[in-house]
Amino acid sequence: MITIDTPIKQFTKGILDELPLCMGVAPFGIIVGVMALHAGLNPLEGQMMSSIVFAGSAQFMVIRLIQDNTPALVIIVSTFIINLRHALYSASISQYLKGLSTSWKLLLSYLLTDEAYAVSILHFNKNAGSSNLHWHLLGSGLTLWLSWQISTAVGIFLGTQIPAEWGLDFTLPLVFIAIVIPSLKDRPSTLTAIAALILSLVFFQLPFKLGLILASFIAIAFGLWLERK
Amino acid sequence: MNIWLLWVILGLLTFLTRLSFIAIFDKVEPPRTLRRALHFVPIAVLTAIIGPEIFYRGDTLITDPLDPKLIAGLAAALVAYKTKNTLFTILIGMTVLLGLPYLLIVFGK
C-alpha cells in the first residue's frame, strides 16, 4: 500500500472520508435548524448555536430544554454530561496529536465531533506510522463543520416545511452503523459492541442522557476484561 | 439567561471537553491499561448512541419485530458488514425505513 504522508494528501483523504458521512449528517442539521425556530429562537441565534456550540446531539437536547423553559444551569449540566464522551475521544486521539503546536490543538479540539473523530481515528489506527496525520482530522473536521453550518441554514430557511414522518433523523444511527460494523474485527470488539448496545437500552431512561456514558464505560471495561482473559 | 451568554458557555464547555486529554496527554503518558481501554472507545460510544435510536420510539422500547426501524437497522448493519460503504448503508437503511410500511400494507399486515 502507498503511504499517504504529505499534508495535502492527508487533508484530501480526510475530506473524502468524511463526505459520505455528510450525507447522513445533513438531514440532522436541517432538523436542528427547523427545531430551533420551533423553540422560539430567531434565525441568527439558531445559526450561531451551530457554530458556537457545534455539537449535534447536545444542540438537539438544548433546543428541547429551551422549549420547556428549563433553567440555564440544568441546560449547562446536561450539555456537559451528554458531551462527556468527547473527553473519551480526546483521550483516544491524543496519542496521534502529540507535539503539535497549541493553535493546532485548539483548532482540532474545536473540530472534534463524533463524525470527524469516527473517520479519523480509523485512519490513524490503520496508518499509525504516517506523518502529518493531523491534517486528516483537519480535513474531516472542516468538511463536517461546513456541512453542519450549511444544513442548519437550510433547516432555518425551510422552517416548518419538513414533516416529521419522513424520519430524516434516522440517518444518524445509520451513519454510526456504517462506521462501527466494519470495525468489529475480533471477538472482544464484537462483544463490546453487543454489551454497549444492550446497556444503552437498559439505561436509556436515566436522566440527562447519563445512560450513554454509563453504558459506554461498562462496555469499555468489559472489552478490557475480555482482552485480558 | 441571555441566549448569547448561554451559547458561549455551552460552546466553551464543549470545546474544553474535547481539548481535555489532548492537552493533558501531550505532557503526561497515559497508563498502559488506559491506553488499551481507549481502543474500545469508538466501538462502545458509537454503539451506545445507535442503540436507543433504533430500539426506542420516544420513551418506549420497540417490541414489534416487524417495526420498520428494527428492520431498517438490521438491513443497514448487513449492508455495512458486506460492503463497508457508508453511502450505501445510509441509502439502503432509509429505503427500508420509508418503504417497509407500504410493503406491509400491500401484504396485509
mmCIF file of C-alpha atoms in Angstrom:
data_model
loop_
_atom_site.group_PDB
_atom_site.id
_atom_site.type_symbol
_atom_site.label_atom_id
_atom_site.label_comp_id
_atom_site.label_asym_id
_atom_site.label_seq_id
_atom_site.Cartn_x
_atom_site.Cartn_y
_atom_site.Cartn_z
ATOM 1 C CA MET A 1 0.000 0.000 0.000
ATOM 2 C CA ILE A 2 1.136 3.555 -0.738
ATOM 3 C CA THR A 3 1.821 5.685 2.323
ATOM 4 C CA ILE A 4 -0.108 8.912 2.244
ATOM 5 C CA ASP A 5 2.012 11.398 4.089
ATOM 6 C CA THR A 6 2.090 14.903 2.615
ATOM 7 C CA PRO A 7 -0.195 17.415 4.368
ATOM 8 C CA ILE A 8 -2.281 17.973 1.258
ATOM 9 C CA LYS A 9 -2.785 14.247 0.684
ATOM 10 C CA GLN A 10 -3.811 13.638 4.289
ATOM 11 C CA PHE A 11 -6.109 16.665 4.148
ATOM 12 C CA THR A 12 -7.767 15.474 0.930
ATOM 13 C CA LYS A 13 -8.155 11.960 2.309
ATOM 14 C CA GLY A 14 -9.836 13.438 5.397
ATOM 15 C CA ILE A 15 -12.311 15.341 3.223
ATOM 16 C CA LEU A 16 -13.067 12.293 1.062
ATOM 17 C CA ASP A 17 -13.505 10.018 4.094
ATOM 18 C CA GLU A 18 -15.918 12.488 5.679
ATOM 19 C CA LEU A 19 -18.084 13.224 2.604
ATOM 20 C CA PRO A 20 -20.308 10.113 2.795
ATOM 21 C CA LEU A 21 -20.997 10.902 6.451
ATOM 22 C CA CYS A 22 -22.158 14.387 5.492
ATOM 23 C CA MET A 23 -24.995 12.730 3.581
ATOM 24 C CA GLY A 24 -26.189 11.337 6.885
ATOM 25 C CA VAL A 25 -25.446 14.425 8.948
ATOM 26 C CA ALA A 26 -27.153 16.952 6.652
ATOM 27 C CA PRO A 27 -30.741 15.842 7.423
ATOM 28 C CA PHE A 28 -29.848 16.003 11.108
ATOM 29 C CA GLY A 29 -28.576 19.578 10.726
ATOM 30 C CA ILE A 30 -31.703 20.548 8.802
ATOM 31 C CA ILE A 31 -33.851 19.219 11.640
ATOM 32 C CA VAL A 32 -31.814 21.192 14.194
ATOM 33 C CA GLY A 33 -32.438 24.349 12.140
ATOM 34 C CA VAL A 34 -36.167 23.651 11.904
ATOM 35 C CA MET A 35 -36.431 22.838 15.614
ATOM 36 C CA ALA A 36 -34.519 25.970 16.640
ATOM 37 C CA LEU A 37 -37.191 28.156 15.043
ATOM 38 C CA HIS A 38 -39.927 25.996 16.584
ATOM 39 C CA ALA A 39 -38.421 26.601 20.025
ATOM 40 C CA GLY A 40 -38.703 30.355 19.501
ATOM 41 C CA LEU A 41 -35.073 31.153 18.641
ATOM 42 C CA ASN A 42 -34.526 33.668 15.867
ATOM 43 C CA PRO A 43 -32.618 32.614 12.704
ATOM 44 C CA LEU A 44 -29.345 34.211 13.820
ATOM 45 C CA GLU A 45 -29.492 32.554 17.251
ATOM 46 C CA GLY A 46 -30.243 29.201 15.610
ATOM 47 C CA GLN A 47 -27.370 29.507 13.146
ATOM 48 C CA MET A 48 -24.858 30.754 15.714
ATOM 49 C CA MET A 49 -25.743 27.881 18.009
ATOM 50 C CA SER A 50 -24.438 25.555 15.307
ATOM 51 C CA SER A 51 -21.165 27.490 15.002
ATOM 52 C CA ILE A 52 -20.529 28.328 18.675
ATOM 53 C CA VAL A 53 -21.781 25.178 20.396
ATOM 54 C CA PHE A 54 -21.190 22.909 17.363
ATOM 55 C CA ALA A 55 -22.344 19.626 18.936
ATOM 56 C CA GLY A 56 -25.255 17.895 17.194
ATOM 57 C CA SER A 57 -26.889 15.771 19.852
ATOM 58 C CA ALA A 58 -26.278 18.370 22.565
ATOM 59 C CA GLN A 59 -27.943 21.013 20.374
ATOM 60 C CA PHE A 60 -30.967 18.767 19.946
ATOM 61 C CA MET A 61 -31.297 18.411 23.674
ATOM 62 C CA VAL A 62 -30.649 22.103 24.408
ATOM 63 C CA ILE A 63 -33.353 23.175 21.963
ATOM 64 C CA ARG A 64 -35.832 20.841 23.613
ATOM 65 C CA LEU A 65 -34.878 22.105 27.072
ATOM 66 C CA ILE A 66 -35.229 25.742 25.980
ATOM 67 C CA GLN A 67 -38.664 24.919 24.616
ATOM 68 C CA ASP A 68 -39.627 23.561 28.047
ATOM 69 C CA ASN A 69 -38.290 26.690 29.809
ATOM 70 C CA THR A 70 -35.623 24.683 31.648
ATOM 71 C CA PRO A 71 -33.328 26.698 33.981
ATOM 72 C CA ALA A 72 -29.974 27.581 32.369
ATOM 73 C CA LEU A 73 -27.983 25.671 34.990
ATOM 74 C CA VAL A 74 -29.788 22.429 34.122
ATOM 75 C CA ILE A 75 -29.115 23.049 30.416
ATOM 76 C CA ILE A 76 -25.423 23.595 31.142
ATOM 77 C CA VAL A 77 -25.059 20.474 33.301
ATOM 78 C CA SER A 78 -26.973 18.335 30.776
ATOM 79 C CA THR A 79 -24.760 19.566 27.956
ATOM 80 C CA PHE A 80 -21.658 18.752 29.967
ATOM 81 C CA ILE A 81 -22.873 15.201 30.598
ATOM 82 C CA ILE A 82 -24.002 14.490 27.049
ATOM 83 C CA ASN A 83 -20.658 15.802 25.789
ATOM 84 C CA LEU A 84 -18.565 13.761 28.238
ATOM 85 C CA ARG A 85 -17.996 11.160 25.529
ATOM 86 C CA HIS A 86 -15.868 13.774 23.760
ATOM 87 C CA ALA A 87 -13.389 13.540 26.644
ATOM 88 C CA LEU A 88 -13.024 9.872 25.727
ATOM 89 C CA TYR A 89 -12.477 10.828 22.087
ATOM 90 C CA SER A 90 -9.938 13.394 23.247
ATOM 91 C CA ALA A 91 -8.005 10.783 25.235
ATOM 92 C CA SER A 92 -8.192 8.239 22.435
ATOM 93 C CA ILE A 93 -6.952 10.593 19.704
ATOM 94 C CA SER A 94 -4.350 12.392 21.878
ATOM 95 C CA GLN A 95 -1.546 9.930 21.107
ATOM 96 C CA TYR A 96 -1.703 10.990 17.446
ATOM 97 C CA LEU A 97 -1.657 14.721 18.156
ATOM 98 C CA LYS A 98 1.386 14.809 20.422
ATOM 99 C CA GLY A 99 3.867 17.607 19.944
ATOM 100 C CA LEU A 100 1.577 19.731 17.786
ATOM 101 C CA SER A 101 1.569 23.484 18.366
ATOM 102 C CA THR A 102 -1.037 24.964 20.700
ATOM 103 C CA SER A 103 -3.003 26.539 17.862
ATOM 104 C CA TRP A 104 -3.246 23.188 16.066
ATOM 105 C CA LYS A 105 -4.513 21.518 19.233
ATOM 106 C CA LEU A 106 -7.082 24.259 19.853
ATOM 107 C CA LEU A 107 -8.346 24.128 16.285
ATOM 108 C CA LEU A 108 -8.572 20.333 16.153
ATOM 109 C CA SER A 109 -10.315 20.239 19.545
ATOM 110 C CA TYR A 110 -12.982 22.613 18.260
ATOM 111 C CA LEU A 111 -13.480 20.274 15.279
ATOM 112 C CA LEU A 112 -13.527 17.009 17.282
ATOM 113 C CA THR A 113 -17.133 15.913 16.627
ATOM 114 C CA ASP A 114 -18.477 12.341 16.656
ATOM 115 C CA GLU A 115 -18.285 12.125 12.884
ATOM 116 C CA ALA A 116 -14.819 13.639 12.395
ATOM 117 C CA TYR A 117 -13.443 11.510 15.227
ATOM 118 C CA ALA A 118 -15.058 8.371 13.816
ATOM 119 C CA VAL A 119 -13.358 8.531 10.401
ATOM 120 C CA SER A 120 -10.044 9.984 11.559
ATOM 121 C CA ILE A 121 -9.441 7.506 14.394
ATOM 122 C CA LEU A 122 -9.992 4.676 11.884
ATOM 123 C CA HIS A 123 -7.482 6.275 9.545
ATOM 124 C CA PHE A 124 -4.994 6.898 12.374
ATOM 125 C CA ASN A 125 -5.181 3.340 13.670
ATOM 126 C CA LYS A 126 -4.680 1.978 10.172
ATOM 127 C CA ASN A 127 -1.797 4.328 9.282
ATOM 128 C CA ALA A 128 -0.211 4.769 12.697
ATOM 129 C CA GLY A 129 3.284 5.369 11.285
ATOM 130 C CA SER A 130 2.385 8.004 8.690
ATOM 131 C CA SER A 131 3.409 11.610 9.038
ATOM 132 C CA ASN A 132 1.074 14.626 9.007
ATOM 133 C CA LEU A 133 -1.844 12.573 10.339
ATOM 134 C CA HIS A 134 -3.350 15.667 11.967
ATOM 135 C CA TRP A 135 -4.109 17.067 8.514
ATOM 136 C CA HIS A 136 -6.556 14.199 8.043
ATOM 137 C CA LEU A 137 -8.517 15.331 11.112
ATOM 138 C CA LEU A 138 -8.416 18.909 9.839
ATOM 139 C CA GLY A 139 -9.913 17.714 6.524
ATOM 140 C CA SER A 140 -12.630 15.586 8.091
ATOM 141 C CA GLY A 141 -13.354 18.193 10.781
ATOM 142 C CA LEU A 142 -13.698 21.147 8.400
ATOM 143 C CA THR A 143 -15.847 19.128 5.998
ATOM 144 C CA LEU A 144 -18.218 18.146 8.801
ATOM 145 C CA TRP A 145 -18.216 21.725 10.126
ATOM 146 C CA LEU A 146 -19.149 23.151 6.751
ATOM 147 C CA SER A 147 -21.925 20.642 6.117
ATOM 148 C CA TRP A 148 -23.278 21.262 9.641
ATOM 149 C CA GLN A 149 -23.415 25.043 9.087
ATOM 150 C CA ILE A 150 -24.993 24.709 5.640
ATOM 151 C CA SER A 151 -27.573 22.134 6.710
ATOM 152 C CA THR A 152 -28.563 24.204 9.768
ATOM 153 C CA ALA A 153 -29.029 27.193 7.468
ATOM 154 C CA VAL A 154 -31.171 25.105 5.098
ATOM 155 C CA GLY A 155 -33.315 23.994 8.046
ATOM 156 C CA ILE A 156 -33.751 27.581 9.216
ATOM 157 C CA PHE A 157 -34.619 28.637 5.678
ATOM 158 C CA LEU A 158 -37.141 25.836 5.148
ATOM 159 C CA GLY A 159 -38.650 26.422 8.564
ATOM 160 C CA THR A 160 -41.546 24.093 9.210
ATOM 161 C CA GLN A 161 -41.904 22.607 5.742
ATOM 162 C CA ILE A 162 -40.336 19.257 6.605
ATOM 163 C CA PRO A 163 -42.815 16.744 8.024
ATOM 164 C CA ALA A 164 -41.538 14.702 10.961
ATOM 165 C CA GLU A 165 -42.877 11.442 9.496
ATOM 166 C CA TRP A 166 -40.148 11.476 6.842
ATOM 167 C CA GLY A 167 -37.963 10.122 9.600
ATOM 168 C CA LEU A 168 -34.901 12.012 8.378
ATOM 169 C CA ASP A 169 -33.261 11.875 11.804
ATOM 170 C CA PHE A 170 -32.817 8.130 11.274
ATOM 171 C CA THR A 171 -29.775 8.837 9.077
ATOM 172 C CA LEU A 172 -27.671 9.498 12.179
ATOM 173 C CA PRO A 173 -27.726 5.950 13.611
ATOM 174 C CA LEU A 174 -27.210 4.688 10.045
ATOM 175 C CA VAL A 175 -24.000 6.705 9.780
ATOM 176 C CA PHE A 176 -22.702 5.198 13.005
ATOM 177 C CA ILE A 177 -23.736 1.675 11.942
ATOM 178 C CA ALA A 178 -21.674 2.163 8.780
ATOM 179 C CA ILE A 179 -18.665 3.151 10.916
ATOM 180 C CA VAL A 180 -18.942 0.621 13.746
ATOM 181 C CA ILE A 181 -19.843 -2.630 11.949
ATOM 182 C CA PRO A 182 -16.730 -2.786 9.715
ATOM 183 C CA SER A 183 -14.505 -2.070 12.750
ATOM 184 C CA LEU A 184 -15.677 -5.189 14.630
ATOM 185 C CA LYS A 185 -12.726 -7.309 13.608
ATOM 186 C CA ASP A 186 -12.201 -9.527 16.646
ATOM 187 C CA ARG A 187 -14.188 -11.164 19.424
ATOM 188 C CA PRO A 188 -13.528 -8.568 22.166
ATOM 189 C CA SER A 189 -14.598 -5.743 19.814
ATOM 190 C CA THR A 190 -17.789 -7.506 18.756
ATOM 191 C CA LEU A 191 -18.766 -8.443 22.304
ATOM 192 C CA THR A 192 -18.003 -4.893 23.489
ATOM 193 C CA ALA A 193 -20.395 -3.547 20.851
ATOM 194 C CA ILE A 194 -23.113 -6.029 21.851
ATOM 195 C CA ALA A 195 -22.666 -5.084 25.514
ATOM 196 C CA ALA A 196 -22.833 -1.357 24.677
ATOM 197 C CA LEU A 197 -26.000 -1.945 22.646
ATOM 198 C CA ILE A 198 -27.829 -3.831 25.394
ATOM 199 C CA LEU A 199 -26.649 -1.490 28.180
ATOM 200 C CA SER A 200 -27.657 1.600 26.202
ATOM 201 C CA LEU A 201 -31.201 0.206 26.022
ATOM 202 C CA VAL A 202 -31.280 -0.739 29.705
ATOM 203 C CA PHE A 203 -30.019 2.670 30.879
ATOM 204 C CA PHE A 204 -31.893 4.771 28.305
ATOM 205 C CA GLN A 205 -34.453 6.105 30.783
ATOM 206 C CA LEU A 206 -31.800 7.670 33.053
ATOM 207 C CA PRO A 207 -31.988 11.491 33.169
ATOM 208 C CA PHE A 208 -29.661 13.819 31.222
ATOM 209 C CA LYS A 209 -28.652 11.018 28.851
ATOM 210 C CA LEU A 210 -26.460 9.613 31.620
ATOM 211 C CA GLY A 211 -27.251 6.178 30.196
ATOM 212 C CA LEU A 212 -24.979 6.837 27.200
ATOM 213 C CA ILE A 213 -21.962 7.476 29.411
ATOM 214 C CA LEU A 214 -22.731 4.650 31.826
ATOM 215 C CA ALA A 215 -23.267 2.126 29.013
ATOM 216 C CA SER A 216 -20.024 3.238 27.311
ATOM 217 C CA PHE A 217 -17.911 2.941 30.454
ATOM 218 C CA ILE A 218 -19.194 -0.507 31.401
ATOM 219 C CA ALA A 219 -18.825 -1.779 27.820
ATOM 220 C CA ILE A 220 -15.237 -0.482 27.652
ATOM 221 C CA ALA A 221 -14.402 -2.173 30.964
ATOM 222 C CA PHE A 222 -15.992 -5.365 29.637
ATOM 223 C CA GLY A 223 -13.861 -5.174 26.484
ATOM 224 C CA LEU A 224 -10.696 -4.737 28.551
ATOM 225 C CA TRP A 225 -11.616 -7.715 30.707
ATOM 226 C CA LEU A 226 -12.292 -9.900 27.629
ATOM 227 C CA GLU A 227 -8.948 -8.962 26.138
ATOM 228 C CA ARG A 228 -7.095 -9.830 29.337
ATOM 229 C CA LYS A 229 -8.649 -13.276 29.636
ATOM 230 C CA MET B 1 -30.391 33.810 30.885
ATOM 231 C CA ASN B 2 -29.264 35.715 27.826
ATOM 232 C CA ILE B 3 -29.202 33.275 24.900
ATOM 233 C CA TRP B 4 -25.831 34.510 23.612
ATOM 234 C CA LEU B 5 -24.209 34.087 27.002
ATOM 235 C CA LEU B 6 -25.677 30.555 27.117
ATOM 236 C CA TRP B 7 -24.230 29.774 23.681
ATOM 237 C CA VAL B 8 -20.779 30.955 24.755
ATOM 238 C CA ILE B 9 -20.881 28.884 27.961
ATOM 239 C CA LEU B 10 -22.096 25.753 26.140
ATOM 240 C CA GLY B 11 -19.550 26.306 23.369
ATOM 241 C CA LEU B 12 -16.665 26.702 25.812
ATOM 242 C CA LEU B 13 -17.803 23.670 27.787
ATOM 243 C CA THR B 14 -17.949 21.518 24.651
ATOM 244 C CA PHE B 15 -14.605 22.839 23.438
ATOM 245 C CA LEU B 16 -12.836 22.262 26.770
ATOM 246 C CA THR B 17 -14.221 18.715 26.977
ATOM 247 C CA ARG B 18 -12.786 17.988 23.531
ATOM 248 C CA LEU B 19 -9.476 19.634 24.386
ATOM 249 C CA SER B 20 -9.118 17.961 27.812
ATOM 250 C CA PHE B 21 -6.977 14.897 27.204
ATOM 251 C CA ILE B 22 -5.400 16.188 24.010
ATOM 252 C CA ALA B 23 -3.808 18.804 26.287
ATOM 253 C CA ILE B 24 -3.139 16.532 29.299
ATOM 254 C CA PHE B 25 -1.655 13.537 27.452
ATOM 255 C CA ASP B 26 0.641 15.790 25.483
ATOM 256 C CA LYS B 27 2.777 16.088 28.626
ATOM 257 C CA VAL B 28 1.835 13.006 30.652
ATOM 258 C CA GLU B 29 1.946 9.456 29.303
ATOM 259 C CA PRO B 30 -1.410 7.696 29.869
ATOM 260 C CA PRO B 31 -1.152 4.439 31.863
ATOM 261 C CA ARG B 32 -0.974 1.224 29.807
ATOM 262 C CA THR B 33 -4.378 -0.110 30.840
ATOM 263 C CA LEU B 34 -5.993 3.195 29.923
ATOM 264 C CA ARG B 35 -4.310 3.143 26.515
ATOM 265 C CA ARG B 36 -5.769 -0.287 25.846
ATOM 266 C CA ALA B 37 -9.171 0.810 27.128
ATOM 267 C CA LEU B 38 -9.164 3.715 24.682
ATOM 268 C CA HIS B 39 -9.080 1.229 21.831
ATOM 269 C CA PHE B 40 -12.675 0.314 22.710
ATOM 270 C CA VAL B 41 -13.911 3.927 22.891
ATOM 271 C CA PRO B 42 -15.248 4.377 19.347
ATOM 272 C CA ILE B 43 -16.959 0.978 19.348
ATOM 273 C CA ALA B 44 -18.603 1.397 22.756
ATOM 274 C CA VAL B 45 -19.692 5.036 22.499
ATOM 275 C CA LEU B 46 -20.968 4.961 18.919
ATOM 276 C CA THR B 47 -22.894 1.720 19.554
ATOM 277 C CA ALA B 48 -24.423 3.207 22.713
ATOM 278 C CA ILE B 49 -25.636 6.136 20.583
ATOM 279 C CA ILE B 50 -27.073 3.768 17.942
ATOM 280 C CA GLY B 51 -28.990 1.545 20.429
ATOM 281 C CA PRO B 52 -31.817 3.822 21.591
ATOM 282 C CA GLU B 53 -32.097 5.485 18.154
ATOM 283 C CA ILE B 54 -33.030 2.112 16.654
ATOM 284 C CA PHE B 55 -34.816 0.352 19.512
ATOM 285 C CA TYR B 56 -36.768 3.217 21.080
ATOM 286 C CA ARG B 57 -39.616 5.313 19.727
ATOM 287 C CA GLY B 58 -39.876 8.296 22.061
ATOM 288 C CA ASP B 59 -39.676 6.784 25.529
ATOM 289 C CA THR B 60 -40.985 3.357 24.543
ATOM 290 C CA LEU B 61 -38.907 0.289 23.750
ATOM 291 C CA ILE B 62 -39.972 -1.170 20.394
ATOM 292 C CA THR B 63 -41.160 -4.763 20.786
ATOM 293 C CA ASP B 64 -42.760 -5.419 17.368
ATOM 294 C CA PRO B 65 -40.096 -7.397 15.429
ATOM 295 C CA LEU B 66 -41.569 -6.111 12.144
ATOM 296 C CA ASP B 67 -41.153 -2.466 13.148
ATOM 297 C CA PRO B 68 -39.580 -0.574 10.196
ATOM 298 C CA LYS B 69 -36.884 0.925 12.455
ATOM 299 C CA LEU B 70 -35.656 -2.512 13.557
ATOM 300 C CA ILE B 71 -35.735 -3.986 10.063
ATOM 301 C CA ALA B 72 -34.044 -0.904 8.594
ATOM 302 C CA GLY B 73 -31.347 -1.029 11.271
ATOM 303 C CA LEU B 74 -30.755 -4.720 10.613
ATOM 304 C CA ALA B 75 -30.633 -4.168 6.836
ATOM 305 C CA ALA B 76 -28.154 -1.320 7.296
ATOM 306 C CA ALA B 77 -25.973 -3.484 9.552
ATOM 307 C CA LEU B 78 -25.890 -6.251 6.934
ATOM 308 C CA VAL B 79 -25.033 -3.793 4.141
ATOM 309 C CA ALA B 80 -22.305 -2.231 6.279
ATOM 310 C CA TYR B 81 -20.903 -5.687 7.012
ATOM 311 C CA LYS B 82 -20.927 -6.786 3.363
ATOM 312 C CA THR B 83 -19.915 -3.567 1.575
ATOM 313 C CA LYS B 84 -18.185 -1.353 4.207
ATOM 314 C CA ASN B 85 -19.746 1.515 2.231
ATOM 315 C CA THR B 86 -21.197 4.409 4.268
ATOM 316 C CA LEU B 87 -23.291 5.932 1.495
ATOM 317 C CA PHE B 88 -24.793 2.594 0.514
ATOM 318 C CA THR B 89 -25.594 1.817 4.153
ATOM 319 C CA ILE B 90 -27.499 5.097 4.589
ATOM 320 C CA LEU B 91 -29.398 4.672 1.315
ATOM 321 C CA ILE B 92 -30.499 1.085 1.999
ATOM 322 C CA GLY B 93 -31.396 1.927 5.612
ATOM 323 C CA MET B 94 -33.586 4.867 4.598
ATOM 324 C CA THR B 95 -35.164 2.946 1.706
ATOM 325 C CA VAL B 96 -36.189 0.124 4.043
ATOM 326 C CA LEU B 97 -37.393 2.565 6.732
ATOM 327 C CA LEU B 98 -39.595 4.519 4.329
ATOM 328 C CA GLY B 99 -40.568 1.644 2.005
ATOM 329 C CA LEU B 100 -41.425 -1.083 4.503
ATOM 330 C CA PRO B 101 -44.679 0.438 5.821
ATOM 331 C CA TYR B 102 -46.065 0.369 2.253
ATOM 332 C CA LEU B 103 -44.942 -3.232 1.746
ATOM 333 C CA LEU B 104 -46.620 -4.238 4.996
ATOM 334 C CA ILE B 105 -49.858 -2.593 3.871
ATOM 335 C CA VAL B 106 -49.689 -4.355 0.489
ATOM 336 C CA PHE B 107 -49.141 -7.738 2.108
ATOM 337 C CA GLY B 108 -51.987 -7.077 4.527
ATOM 338 C CA LYS B 109 -50.127 -6.987 7.811
#
